[in-house]
Amino acid sequence: MAGCRGSWCCCCRWCCCCGERESRTPEELTILGETQEEEEEILPRKDYEKGRRYEAVKWMMVFAIGLCTGLVGLFVDFFVRLFTQLKFGVVQTSVEECSHKGCLALSLLELLGFNLTFVFLGSLLVLIEPVAAGSGIPEIKCYLNGVRVPGIVRLRTLVCKVFGVLFSVAGGLFVGKEGPMIHSGAVVGAGLPQFQSISFRKIQINFPYFRSDRDKRDFVSAGAAAGVAAAFGAPIGGTLFSLEEGSSFWNQGLTWKVLFCSMSATFTLNFFRSGIQFGSWGSFQLPGLLNFGEFKCSDSDKKCHLWTAVDLGVFIVMGVFGGLLGATFNCLNKRLAKYRMRNVHPKPKLVRVLESLLVSLVTTVVVFVASMVLGECRPMSSGQIGNDSLLFQATSEDVNSSIKTFFCPNETYNDMATLFFNPQESAILQLFHQDGTFSPITLALFFTLYFLLACWTYGISVPSGLFVPSLLCGAAFGRLVANVLKSYIGLGHVYSGTFALIGAAAFLGGVVRMTISLTVILIESTNEITYGLPIMITLMVAKWTGDLFNKGIYDIHVNLRGVPLLEWETEVEMDRLRASDIMEPNLTYVYPHTRIQSLVSILRTTVHHAFPVVTENRGNEKEFMKGNQLISNNIKFKKSSILTRAGEQRRRSQSMKSYPSSELRNMCDEHVTSEEPAEKEDLLQQMLERRYTPYPNLYPDQSPSEDWTMEERFRPLTFHGLILRSQLVTLLIRGVCYSESQSSASQPRLSYAEMAEDYPRFPDIHDLDLTLLNPRMIVDVTPYMNPSPFTVSPNSSVSQVFNLFRTMGLRHLPVVNAVGEIVGIITRHNLTYEFLQARLRQHYQTI
């Protein structure tokens, strides 16, 4: 009977019997294994209908994220094409006229004018939002790993990123727009479900869903996958990319949502691009921003095969060289990044703009001079064939229209200008599908120049991606290998497009060190499943080779930023350490009932995001309780907590016919049979006194140091839960407190919706107006703390601690001993590779 709190009901199949329940105190109910209903609920109870509504809204948000990410990709692609066609149209006309008049310097100045203007605009946008620089993949990887990077998913970052990458690609820098698409999709995923932005504070929409870090992280995972899907037309590859490179905390339900989001982004972009380019809406012929085209041998070449079993040996060797080249690229770029951190970043921001302009100037001059001087005139191939598919026709048209004939007679083309004087996507198509031959010298020079300039460019203050430059550089390497096999070894069956694709995969795998997701992305981009085996083998060999020398480019930049990124697992030798070896023993804690002045002092003098809620065990608690309401409330809460734990162990012991703790067993037995409250207090006091013992030595082979203070030797702090910094600040700002002359029950209570109202940007403690608060007031934090966080024993192995921390997506992990006392806390910093290595060295020195 729901309306009768003091009654009991027993129901069987045929009838129900009800009676009156004996009145018991809350402590007795706890020990007997019963519970008492609260008068008011602080946290809302999720019923079935609300759960279904929540799930439906989540699916709609996932679809909206994919749709918006596809539209962002469409916007970037449209204006990059527009500006690039405008630039190359003007410059190509000028070069053709000046080649006869001898005014090529004027053509160079025109090209410099376009490129420097675009790069200057892109660099200015990075000055507005510095987080928009680079590809954004290292930052998103950190965010999904559990590290909050300031400003990484803000609306202003998205605007600067989109327009910045548009100008940097149009400015002729050796960067791609595919990498920043991942960052853009992640920002869309983070901001769209919140229906609010710090840039538009006046726009307030009451949207009660997804007010937690876990939901936001899931949407960011979906947005990052949608960015990959839109960039390469690879929804499955995007899902695997988010799993392999991004998300640290994954669940089965998230997989289906991320795939649905990737599909939405892919087909949104495909629908609009196909309609705009072909005028046939709904044809779905252009799946991504980067289209590899269709690989097919010419009908006139009967000996041609896409690849054979004999070629696998060559692919493995190419994988080795791709890993070596990628390791060299990463090493050089790391040195450049360190140089920038020491000599460029500390200087005024204008220096970063000047560096970007310098890179643009050098790149433009190299491209122009190499195209005019180093190119060879090669005969055009007449073997271009037709095909019924719109995709193949579009690919053939792009290949034919992008051929440059600078300073070459009829029926010939300038091979170096064809690679340099085109957008990077067109150059990739040339290397993949151009039947005409490229000179080995041209390919070697192009590879060398592009390798060095791309390495110099990645890291300057403009939005820049690395996928397309790596693919183009690797495609030139693969095409060079194919030419050598054809011309000097005499392998007539070699298909140059396949070797260009394998070379692109080898170099890209050697730089970024991805395997599963990159394999699927390349297979989906080529639309040729038969390439699955050679691509997979090449990527694996390239990764293994590169890992012998250094890490992937994204991991290198994460380490340079000093971000505590957690790996997938720890090394086996780390199990020599225990939780007590790596924990932080110096704790900053709060009491269940704490004065406002103490809370303000703690919050303003520390940067911790969570604090243990503890009570001290004193030998003379009765004397402390006299005349001090604050201490009395804390001691009463501690005793109530001990009784609760005693009841739990009693219920467990009744089912196991044994008592795990002799102290709690005696406490429970005597408390149940006790009739006088005074005896109950005495028993509790005896129990606490028996527990007032020094900590067990955490290092059995060491003796306690003589420098230890009494607080370090005796720190009996009973652990009750964790409370977040944001929760404490919210309680202070909303005036949730009570005076010492009042009971803690008089303190106002906040609902879950009120506590999460300011998410994700909670107020700062320095924004608190202290004149509105009485520093002697008391705050009861117990209704808002997490009373049952994940904890570990001091003797837990590091691998157990690491797996729990990473799998559950934790930020704080208290270390609690067998009697419920907190002895330390473990954070992300304590589980980083560098920290564990340092502690392991200390461990070996003490042996």
CSV table of C-alpha atoms in Angstrom, one decimal, residues 143-390:
chain,number,residue,atom,x,y,z
A,143,TYR,CA,39.0,15.4,-25.5
A,144,LEU,CA,37.6,11.9,-26.2
A,145,ASN,CA,40.3,10.5,-24.0
A,146,GLY,CA,38.9,12.4,-21.1
A,147,VAL,CA,41.0,15.6,-21.1
A,148,ARG,CA,39.2,18.9,-21.4
A,149,VAL,CA,41.0,21.2,-23.8
A,150,PRO,CA,39.8,24.8,-23.4
A,151,GLY,CA,37.8,26.2,-26.3
A,152,ILE,CA,38.2,23.1,-28.5
A,153,VAL,CA,34.5,22.6,-29.1
A,154,ARG,CA,33.2,26.2,-29.1
A,155,LEU,CA,31.2,27.7,-31.9
A,156,ARG,CA,33.8,30.4,-32.5
A,157,THR,CA,36.4,27.6,-33.0
A,158,LEU,CA,34.1,26.1,-35.6
A,159,VAL,CA,33.7,29.3,-37.5
A,160,CYS,CA,37.4,30.1,-37.5
A,161,LYS,CA,38.2,26.5,-38.5
A,162,VAL,CA,35.8,26.4,-41.4
A,163,PHE,CA,36.8,29.7,-42.9
A,164,GLY,CA,40.5,29.2,-42.0
A,165,VAL,CA,40.8,25.9,-43.8
A,166,LEU,CA,39.0,27.3,-46.8
A,167,PHE,CA,41.5,30.1,-47.1
A,168,SER,CA,44.6,28.0,-46.3
A,169,VAL,CA,43.7,25.3,-49.0
A,170,ALA,CA,42.8,28.0,-51.6
A,171,GLY,CA,46.1,29.8,-50.7
A,172,GLY,CA,48.1,26.9,-52.2
A,173,LEU,CA,49.6,25.6,-48.9
A,174,PHE,CA,50.3,21.9,-48.8
A,175,VAL,CA,47.5,21.2,-46.5
A,176,GLY,CA,44.2,19.3,-46.8
A,177,LYS,CA,40.6,20.1,-45.8
A,178,GLU,CA,39.8,16.6,-44.8
A,179,GLY,CA,41.5,16.6,-41.4
A,180,PRO,CA,39.8,19.8,-40.1
A,181,MET,CA,36.5,18.2,-41.2
A,182,ILE,CA,36.9,15.8,-38.3
A,183,HIS,CA,37.4,18.7,-35.9
A,184,SER,CA,34.4,20.6,-37.4
A,185,GLY,CA,32.2,17.5,-37.0
A,186,ALA,CA,33.2,17.1,-33.4
A,187,VAL,CA,32.3,20.8,-32.6
A,188,VAL,CA,28.9,20.3,-34.2
A,189,GLY,CA,28.4,17.2,-32.1
A,190,ALA,CA,29.4,19.0,-28.9
A,191,GLY,CA,27.3,22.1,-29.5
A,192,LEU,CA,24.2,21.1,-31.3
A,193,PRO,CA,22.6,19.0,-28.5
A,194,GLN,CA,23.2,21.7,-26.0
A,195,PHE,CA,21.1,24.4,-27.8
A,196,GLN,CA,23.3,27.1,-26.3
A,197,SER,CA,26.6,28.8,-27.0
A,198,ILE,CA,28.8,31.1,-25.0
A,199,SER,CA,29.1,33.3,-28.2
A,200,PHE,CA,25.3,33.9,-28.0
A,201,ARG,CA,24.6,34.2,-24.3
A,202,LYS,CA,21.3,35.9,-24.9
A,203,ILE,CA,19.8,33.0,-26.7
A,204,GLN,CA,18.5,30.7,-24.0
A,205,ILE,CA,16.5,27.5,-25.0
A,206,ASN,CA,15.2,25.3,-22.3
A,207,PHE,CA,16.4,21.9,-23.4
A,208,PRO,CA,16.6,19.6,-20.5
A,209,TYR,CA,18.4,16.7,-22.1
A,210,PHE,CA,22.1,15.7,-22.4
A,211,ARG,CA,23.4,17.7,-19.5
A,212,SER,CA,26.3,15.4,-18.6
A,213,ASP,CA,29.9,14.9,-19.8
A,214,ARG,CA,29.1,11.3,-20.9
A,215,ASP,CA,26.4,12.4,-23.3
A,216,LYS,CA,28.5,15.2,-24.7
A,217,ARG,CA,31.5,12.9,-25.2
A,218,ASP,CA,29.2,10.4,-27.1
A,219,PHE,CA,28.0,13.2,-29.4
A,220,VAL,CA,31.6,14.4,-30.0
A,221,SER,CA,32.5,10.8,-31.0
A,222,ALA,CA,29.6,10.8,-33.5
A,223,GLY,CA,30.6,14.2,-34.9
A,224,ALA,CA,34.2,13.1,-35.4
A,225,ALA,CA,33.1,10.0,-37.2
A,226,ALA,CA,30.7,12.1,-39.4
A,227,GLY,CA,33.6,14.4,-40.3
A,228,VAL,CA,35.6,11.4,-41.6
A,229,ALA,CA,32.6,10.0,-43.4
A,230,ALA,CA,32.0,13.4,-45.1
A,231,ALA,CA,35.7,13.8,-46.0
A,232,PHE,CA,36.2,10.4,-47.6
A,233,GLY,CA,32.7,9.1,-48.2
A,234,ALA,CA,33.5,6.3,-45.7
A,235,PRO,CA,30.8,5.9,-43.0
A,236,ILE,CA,32.2,2.6,-41.7
A,237,GLY,CA,35.7,4.0,-41.8
A,238,GLY,CA,34.5,7.0,-39.8
A,239,THR,CA,33.0,4.8,-37.2
A,240,LEU,CA,36.2,2.8,-36.9
A,241,PHE,CA,38.3,6.0,-36.8
A,242,SER,CA,36.2,7.3,-33.9
A,243,LEU,CA,36.7,3.9,-32.1
A,244,GLU,CA,40.4,3.5,-32.9
A,245,GLU,CA,41.8,7.0,-32.7
A,246,GLY,CA,39.3,8.9,-30.7
A,247,SER,CA,37.0,7.4,-28.1
A,248,SER,CA,38.5,6.0,-25.0
A,249,PHE,CA,35.1,5.0,-23.5
A,250,TRP,CA,33.0,3.0,-25.9
A,251,ASN,CA,29.8,1.0,-25.5
A,252,GLN,CA,27.7,-1.2,-27.8
A,253,GLY,CA,24.8,1.3,-28.0
A,254,LEU,CA,27.1,4.0,-29.2
A,255,THR,CA,28.3,2.0,-32.2
A,256,TRP,CA,25.0,2.0,-33.9
A,257,LYS,CA,24.4,5.7,-33.3
A,258,VAL,CA,27.8,6.7,-34.6
A,259,LEU,CA,27.3,4.6,-37.7
A,260,PHE,CA,23.9,6.2,-38.3
A,261,CYS,CA,25.5,9.7,-37.9
A,262,SER,CA,28.2,8.9,-40.3
A,263,MET,CA,25.7,7.6,-42.9
A,264,SER,CA,23.7,10.8,-42.5
A,265,ALA,CA,26.7,13.0,-43.1
A,266,THR,CA,27.9,10.9,-46.1
A,267,PHE,CA,24.6,10.9,-47.9
A,268,THR,CA,23.8,14.6,-47.1
A,269,LEU,CA,27.0,15.6,-48.7
A,270,ASN,CA,26.6,13.1,-51.6
A,271,PHE,CA,23.1,14.3,-52.3
A,272,PHE,CA,24.0,18.0,-52.6
A,273,ARG,CA,27.3,17.6,-54.4
A,274,SER,CA,25.9,15.2,-57.0
A,275,GLY,CA,23.0,17.6,-57.6
A,276,ILE,CA,25.2,20.7,-57.9
A,277,GLN,CA,27.8,19.1,-60.1
A,278,PHE,CA,25.7,16.8,-62.3
A,279,GLY,CA,22.4,18.6,-62.1
A,280,SER,CA,20.8,15.2,-61.3
A,281,TRP,CA,19.4,15.4,-57.8
A,282,GLY,CA,19.3,12.1,-56.0
A,283,SER,CA,21.9,10.4,-58.1
A,284,PHE,CA,24.4,10.0,-55.2
A,285,GLN,CA,27.6,9.8,-57.3
A,286,LEU,CA,30.0,11.9,-55.3
A,287,PRO,CA,30.2,10.3,-51.8
A,288,GLY,CA,33.0,12.4,-50.2
A,289,LEU,CA,35.1,15.5,-50.5
A,290,LEU,CA,38.1,13.3,-51.6
A,291,ASN,CA,37.1,11.0,-54.5
A,292,PHE,CA,39.7,8.4,-55.6
A,293,GLY,CA,37.7,7.5,-58.7
A,294,GLU,CA,37.3,4.0,-60.2
A,295,PHE,CA,40.3,1.8,-60.7
A,296,LYS,CA,40.1,-0.1,-64.0
A,297,CYS,CA,42.6,-1.5,-66.5
A,298,SER,CA,42.4,-0.3,-70.0
A,299,ASP,CA,40.5,-2.7,-72.3
A,300,SER,CA,43.4,-2.5,-74.9
A,301,ASP,CA,45.9,-3.9,-72.3
A,302,LYS,CA,45.1,-7.6,-72.0
A,303,LYS,CA,48.1,-8.2,-69.6
A,304,CYS,CA,47.0,-5.6,-67.1
A,305,HIS,CA,45.7,-6.7,-63.7
A,306,LEU,CA,44.9,-4.5,-60.7
A,307,TRP,CA,47.3,-6.6,-58.7
A,308,THR,CA,48.6,-10.2,-58.4
A,309,ALA,CA,50.1,-12.4,-55.7
A,310,VAL,CA,53.6,-11.6,-56.9
A,311,ASP,CA,52.9,-7.9,-56.2
A,312,LEU,CA,52.4,-8.6,-52.5
A,313,GLY,CA,56.1,-8.9,-51.9
A,314,VAL,CA,56.6,-5.5,-53.5
A,315,PHE,CA,53.8,-4.1,-51.4
A,316,ILE,CA,55.5,-5.3,-48.2
A,317,VAL,CA,58.8,-3.6,-49.2
A,318,MET,CA,56.8,-0.5,-50.0
A,319,GLY,CA,55.3,-0.7,-46.5
A,320,VAL,CA,58.7,-0.8,-45.0
A,321,PHE,CA,59.9,2.2,-46.9
A,322,GLY,CA,56.6,4.0,-46.1
A,323,GLY,CA,57.2,3.4,-42.4
A,324,LEU,CA,60.7,4.7,-42.7
A,325,LEU,CA,59.6,7.8,-44.7
A,326,GLY,CA,56.8,8.4,-42.2
A,327,ALA,CA,59.1,8.1,-39.2
A,328,THR,CA,61.5,10.6,-40.9
A,329,PHE,CA,58.6,13.0,-41.6
A,330,ASN,CA,57.5,12.8,-37.9
A,331,CYS,CA,61.0,13.3,-36.6
A,332,LEU,CA,61.5,16.4,-38.7
A,333,ASN,CA,58.1,17.8,-37.9
A,334,LYS,CA,58.7,17.2,-34.2
A,335,ARG,CA,62.0,19.2,-34.3
A,336,LEU,CA,60.2,22.0,-36.1
A,337,ALA,CA,57.4,22.0,-33.5
A,338,LYS,CA,59.9,22.2,-30.7
A,339,TYR,CA,61.6,25.1,-32.5
A,340,ARG,CA,58.3,26.9,-32.9
A,341,MET,CA,57.5,26.4,-29.2
A,342,ARG,CA,60.8,27.9,-28.1
A,343,ASN,CA,61.3,30.7,-30.7
A,344,VAL,CA,57.9,31.6,-32.3
A,345,HIS,CA,55.1,31.0,-29.9
A,346,PRO,CA,56.6,33.1,-27.0
A,347,LYS,CA,56.9,36.1,-29.3
A,348,PRO,CA,54.0,38.4,-30.3
A,349,LYS,CA,51.2,36.8,-32.3
A,350,LEU,CA,52.1,38.8,-35.4
A,351,VAL,CA,55.3,36.6,-35.7
A,352,ARG,CA,53.0,33.6,-36.3
A,353,VAL,CA,51.3,35.4,-39.1
A,354,LEU,CA,54.7,36.3,-40.6
A,355,GLU,CA,55.8,32.7,-40.4
A,356,SER,CA,52.7,31.6,-42.3
A,357,LEU,CA,53.3,34.2,-45.0
A,358,LEU,CA,56.9,33.1,-45.3
A,359,VAL,CA,55.9,29.4,-45.8
A,360,SER,CA,53.3,30.6,-48.4
A,361,LEU,CA,55.9,32.7,-50.2
A,362,VAL,CA,58.5,29.9,-50.4
A,363,THR,CA,55.8,27.3,-51.4
A,364,THR,CA,54.5,29.5,-54.2
A,365,VAL,CA,58.0,30.3,-55.6
A,366,VAL,CA,59.0,26.6,-55.5
A,367,VAL,CA,55.8,25.5,-57.2
A,368,PHE,CA,56.1,28.1,-59.9
A,369,VAL,CA,59.8,27.6,-60.7
A,370,ALA,CA,59.5,23.8,-60.6
A,371,SER,CA,56.6,23.8,-62.9
A,372,MET,CA,58.3,26.1,-65.4
A,373,VAL,CA,61.9,24.8,-65.2
A,374,LEU,CA,62.0,21.2,-63.9
A,375,GLY,CA,59.1,19.7,-65.8
A,376,GLU,CA,59.4,17.4,-68.9
A,377,CYS,CA,57.2,17.3,-71.9
A,378,ARG,CA,55.5,13.8,-72.0
A,379,PRO,CA,53.3,12.5,-74.7
A,380,MET,CA,49.6,12.4,-74.0
A,381,SER,CA,47.9,9.0,-73.8
A,382,SER,CA,45.1,8.3,-76.3
A,383,GLY,CA,43.9,5.3,-74.2
A,384,GLN,CA,41.4,7.2,-72.2
A,385,ILE,CA,38.3,5.1,-72.3
A,386,GLY,CA,34.7,5.8,-71.7
A,387,ASN,CA,32.4,4.3,-69.2
A,388,ASP,CA,28.7,4.4,-68.5
A,389,SER,CA,29.1,5.5,-64.8
A,390,LEU,CA,28.8,9.1,-64.0
